[in-house]
Coordinates of C-alpha atoms and ligand atoms in Angstrom, one line a residue:
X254 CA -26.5 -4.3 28.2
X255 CA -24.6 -5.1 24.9
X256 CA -28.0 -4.8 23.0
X257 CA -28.8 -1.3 24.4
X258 CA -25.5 0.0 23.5
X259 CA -25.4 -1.4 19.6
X260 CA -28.8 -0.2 19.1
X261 CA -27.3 3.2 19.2
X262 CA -25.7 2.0 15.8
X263 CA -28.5 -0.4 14.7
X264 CA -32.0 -1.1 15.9
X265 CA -31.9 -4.4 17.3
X266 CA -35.8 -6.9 17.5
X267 CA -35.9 -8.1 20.7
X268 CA -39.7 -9.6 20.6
X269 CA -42.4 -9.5 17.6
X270 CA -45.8 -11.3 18.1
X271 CA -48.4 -11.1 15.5
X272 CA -51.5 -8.7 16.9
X273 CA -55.3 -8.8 16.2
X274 CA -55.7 -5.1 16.7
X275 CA -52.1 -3.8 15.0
X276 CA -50.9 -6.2 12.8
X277 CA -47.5 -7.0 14.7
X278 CA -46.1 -5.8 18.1
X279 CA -42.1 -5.4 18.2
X280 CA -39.9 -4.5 21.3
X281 CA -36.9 -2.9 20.0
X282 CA -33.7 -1.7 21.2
X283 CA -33.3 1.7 19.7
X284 CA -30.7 4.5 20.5
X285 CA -30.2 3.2 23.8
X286 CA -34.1 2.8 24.9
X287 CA -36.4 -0.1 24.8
X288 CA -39.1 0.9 22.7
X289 CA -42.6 -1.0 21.8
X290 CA -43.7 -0.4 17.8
X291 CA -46.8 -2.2 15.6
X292 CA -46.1 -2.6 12.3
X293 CA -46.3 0.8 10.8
X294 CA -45.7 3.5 13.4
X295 CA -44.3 3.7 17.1
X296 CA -46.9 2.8 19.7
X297 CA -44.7 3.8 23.4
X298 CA -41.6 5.5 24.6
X299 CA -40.2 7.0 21.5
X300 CA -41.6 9.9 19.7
X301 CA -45.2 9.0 20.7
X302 CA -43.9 9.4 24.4
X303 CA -42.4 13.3 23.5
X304 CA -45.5 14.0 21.7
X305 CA -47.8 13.5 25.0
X306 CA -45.2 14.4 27.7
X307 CA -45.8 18.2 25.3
X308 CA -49.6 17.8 25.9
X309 CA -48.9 17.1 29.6
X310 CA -47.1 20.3 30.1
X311 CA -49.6 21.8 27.8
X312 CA -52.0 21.2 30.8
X313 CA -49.4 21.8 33.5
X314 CA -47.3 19.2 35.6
X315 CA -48.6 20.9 38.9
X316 CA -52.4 21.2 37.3
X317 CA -52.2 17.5 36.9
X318 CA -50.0 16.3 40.1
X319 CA -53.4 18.0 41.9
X320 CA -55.9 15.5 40.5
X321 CA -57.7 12.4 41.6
X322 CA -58.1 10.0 38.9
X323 CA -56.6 9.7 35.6
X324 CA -58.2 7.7 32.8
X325 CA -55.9 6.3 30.1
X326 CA -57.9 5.0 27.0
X327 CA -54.9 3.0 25.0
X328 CA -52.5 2.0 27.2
X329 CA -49.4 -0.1 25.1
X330 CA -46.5 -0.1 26.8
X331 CA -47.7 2.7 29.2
X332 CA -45.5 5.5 28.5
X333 CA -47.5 7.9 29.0
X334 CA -48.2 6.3 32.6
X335 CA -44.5 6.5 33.3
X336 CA -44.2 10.3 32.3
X337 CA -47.0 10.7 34.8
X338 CA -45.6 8.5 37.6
X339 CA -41.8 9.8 37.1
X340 CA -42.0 13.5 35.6
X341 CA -44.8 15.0 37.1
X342 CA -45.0 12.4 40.4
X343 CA -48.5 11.6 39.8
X344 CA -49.4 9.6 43.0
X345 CA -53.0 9.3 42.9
X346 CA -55.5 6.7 40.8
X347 CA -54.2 5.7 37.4
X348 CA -56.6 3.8 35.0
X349 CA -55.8 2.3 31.9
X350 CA -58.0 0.7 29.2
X351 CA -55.8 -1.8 27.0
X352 CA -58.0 -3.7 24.1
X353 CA -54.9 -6.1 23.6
X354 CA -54.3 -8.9 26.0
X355 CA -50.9 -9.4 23.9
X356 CA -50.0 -5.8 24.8
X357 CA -50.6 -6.0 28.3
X358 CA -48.3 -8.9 28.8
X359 CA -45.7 -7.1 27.0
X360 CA -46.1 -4.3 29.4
X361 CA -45.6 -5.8 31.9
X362 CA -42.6 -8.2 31.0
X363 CA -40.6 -5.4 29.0
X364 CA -41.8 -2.3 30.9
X365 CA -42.5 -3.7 34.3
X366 CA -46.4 -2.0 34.0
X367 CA -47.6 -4.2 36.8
X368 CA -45.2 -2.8 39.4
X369 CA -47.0 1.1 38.9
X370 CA -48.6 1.0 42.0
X371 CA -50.9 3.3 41.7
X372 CA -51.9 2.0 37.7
X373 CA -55.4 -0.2 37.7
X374 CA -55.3 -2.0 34.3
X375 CA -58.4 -3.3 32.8
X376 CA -58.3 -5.4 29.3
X377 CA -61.2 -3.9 27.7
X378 CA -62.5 -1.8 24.0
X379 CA -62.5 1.8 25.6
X380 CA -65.4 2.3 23.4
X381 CA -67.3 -0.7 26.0
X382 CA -65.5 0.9 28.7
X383 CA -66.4 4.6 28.6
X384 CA -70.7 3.2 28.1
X385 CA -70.2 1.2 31.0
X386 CA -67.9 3.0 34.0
X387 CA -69.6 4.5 36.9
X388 CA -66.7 6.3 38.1
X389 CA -65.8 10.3 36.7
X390 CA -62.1 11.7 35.8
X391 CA -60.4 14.9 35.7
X392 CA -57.9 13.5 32.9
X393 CA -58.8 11.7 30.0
X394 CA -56.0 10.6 27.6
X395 CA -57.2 9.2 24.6
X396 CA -54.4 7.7 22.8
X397 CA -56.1 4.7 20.5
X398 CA -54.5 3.5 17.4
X399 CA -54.6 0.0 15.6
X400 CA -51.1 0.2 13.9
X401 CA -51.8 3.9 12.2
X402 CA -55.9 3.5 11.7
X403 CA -57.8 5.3 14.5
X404 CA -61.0 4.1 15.1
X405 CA -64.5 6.1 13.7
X406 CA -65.7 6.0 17.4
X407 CA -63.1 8.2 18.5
X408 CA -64.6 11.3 16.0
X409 CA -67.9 10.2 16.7
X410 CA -70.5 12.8 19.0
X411 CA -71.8 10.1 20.7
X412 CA -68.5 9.2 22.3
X413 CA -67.8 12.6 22.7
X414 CA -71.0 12.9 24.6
X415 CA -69.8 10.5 26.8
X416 CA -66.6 11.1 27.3
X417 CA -67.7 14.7 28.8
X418 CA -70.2 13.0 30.8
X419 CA -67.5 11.2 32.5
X420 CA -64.8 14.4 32.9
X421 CA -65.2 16.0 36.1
X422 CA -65.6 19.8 36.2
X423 CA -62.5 21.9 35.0
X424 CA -61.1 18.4 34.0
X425 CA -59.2 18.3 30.6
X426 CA -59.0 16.0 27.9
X427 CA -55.6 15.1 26.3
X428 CA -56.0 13.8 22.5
X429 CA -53.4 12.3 20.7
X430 CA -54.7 11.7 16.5
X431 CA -53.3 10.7 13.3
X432 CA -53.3 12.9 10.3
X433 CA -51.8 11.0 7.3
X434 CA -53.8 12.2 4.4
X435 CA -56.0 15.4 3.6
X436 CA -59.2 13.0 4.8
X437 CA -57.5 13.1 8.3
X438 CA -57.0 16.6 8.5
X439 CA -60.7 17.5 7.1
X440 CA -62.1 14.8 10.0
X441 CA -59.9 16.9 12.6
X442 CA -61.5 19.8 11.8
X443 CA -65.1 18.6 11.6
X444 CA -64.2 17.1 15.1
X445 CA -63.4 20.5 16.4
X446 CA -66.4 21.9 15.4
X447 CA -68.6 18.9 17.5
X448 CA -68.0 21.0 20.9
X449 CA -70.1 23.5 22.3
X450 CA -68.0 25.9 22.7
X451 CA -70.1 27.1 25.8
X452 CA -69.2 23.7 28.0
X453 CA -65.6 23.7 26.9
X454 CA -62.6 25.6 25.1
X455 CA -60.7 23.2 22.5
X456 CA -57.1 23.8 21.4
X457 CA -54.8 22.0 18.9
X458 CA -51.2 22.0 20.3
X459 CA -48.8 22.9 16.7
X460 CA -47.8 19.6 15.3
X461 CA -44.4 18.9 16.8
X462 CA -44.6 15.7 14.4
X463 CA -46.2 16.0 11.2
X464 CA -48.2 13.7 11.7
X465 CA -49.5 13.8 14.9
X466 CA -51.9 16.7 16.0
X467 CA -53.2 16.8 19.7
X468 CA -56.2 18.0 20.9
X469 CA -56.4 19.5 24.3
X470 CA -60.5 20.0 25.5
X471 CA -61.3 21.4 29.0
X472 CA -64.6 21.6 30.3
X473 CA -65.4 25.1 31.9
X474 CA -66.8 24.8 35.8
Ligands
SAM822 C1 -50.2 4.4 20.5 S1 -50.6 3.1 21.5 C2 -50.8 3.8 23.1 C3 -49.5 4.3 23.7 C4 -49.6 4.7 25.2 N1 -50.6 5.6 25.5 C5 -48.3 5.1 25.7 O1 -48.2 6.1 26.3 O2 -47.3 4.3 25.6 C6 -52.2 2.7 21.0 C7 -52.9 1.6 21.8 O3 -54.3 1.6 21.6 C8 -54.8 0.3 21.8 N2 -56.2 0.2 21.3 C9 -56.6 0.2 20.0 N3 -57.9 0.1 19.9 C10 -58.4 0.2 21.2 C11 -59.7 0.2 21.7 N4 -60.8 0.2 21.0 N5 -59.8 0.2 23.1 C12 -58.7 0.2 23.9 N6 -57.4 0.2 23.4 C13 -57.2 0.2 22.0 C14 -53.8 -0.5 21.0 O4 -53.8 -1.9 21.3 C15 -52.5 0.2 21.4 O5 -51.9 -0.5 22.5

């Protein structure tokens, strides 16, 4: 309790592991709220938490609370999961594709991940995961960085492809990118332009941070 009140006057470490995937994982006091960061950039309930709970009302609280199964491809301190479970009362199948073992345990020991009922987690690269699962979604999250690098598969048509093959009719696809340099915003746009615009319509939502831009992509019935 002491912690969370002095963070309001000075961030305070509470954990920091070194990380394969994002160079170092730190659970932080800050302003009050327990927040998980990698090295460079904040991975779960700070300003990445606002930036998806905008692309969630984007799509529409009641829209979603309708829906079966919800795939989350970069899970971290699950966030996102909360917003779904708390703010819009989400109460169907939640799964979440985590690549870091270390990030999983810190999930569930600072954020208490394991006691979502409804959340199946599965330690996997989404990249393996999406080739491999038999099952189909009418939410995709995509929300993968390794400290502020996203990987090329993300931007890649072949994912793409197969991320569509596994959204259900009318289902929607919430993506969450980087754009730190011009390089960024040029791959954005030649990411855009992958689609056929006859199988879905593609938005960007305006940057609420400067960095982030998220792509919503539904796919018509
Ligand atoms: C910004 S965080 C996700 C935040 C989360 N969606 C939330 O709402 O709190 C990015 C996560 O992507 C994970 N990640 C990176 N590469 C991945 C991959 N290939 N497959 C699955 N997860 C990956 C990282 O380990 C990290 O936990």
């Amino acid at each position: 309790m002491l912690k969370k009140w002095l963070s309001y006057f000075i961030p305070i470490n509470v954990e920091s592991v070194k990380s394969k995937w994002s160079k170092t994982l730190e659970v932080t006091w800050a302003n009050g709220q327990l927040v998980l960061d990698s090295r460079n950039t904040n991975y779960s309930y700070g300003s990445l938490q606002r930036i998806l709970r905008i692309g969630l009302l984007k799509i529409g609280f009641a829209r979603i609370k309708k829906m079966d199964h919800i795939l989350v491809l970069g899970v971290a301190g699950g966030s996102v999961v909360k917003t779904l479970v708390n703010e819009v009362r989400f109460t169907k199948k939640i799964t979440g594709v985590e690549i870091d073992a270390d990030v999983i345990t810190i999930a569930n020991t600072y954020f208490e991940l394991d006691k979502v009922p409804n959340l199946t987690m599965i330690l996997d690269d989404a990249f393996e995961f999406i080739l491999k699962t038999k099952e189909t979604y009418d939410l995709i999250i995509i929300d993968i960085f390794q400290d502020t690098k996203m990987p090329n598969f993300l931007f890649e048509s072949f994912f793409v492809d197969r991320i569509l093959d596994v959204l259900n009719r009318n289902g929607v696809v919430l993506f969450n990118t980087m754009c730190l340099t011009d390089a960024d915003n040029l791959r954005n746009s030649a990411y855009l332009e992958l689609f056929d615009k006859n199988r879905v319509s593609v938005q960007t939502i305006p940057r609420i941070e400067a960095h982030n831009e998220l792509i919503i992509v539904e796919k018509k019935s």
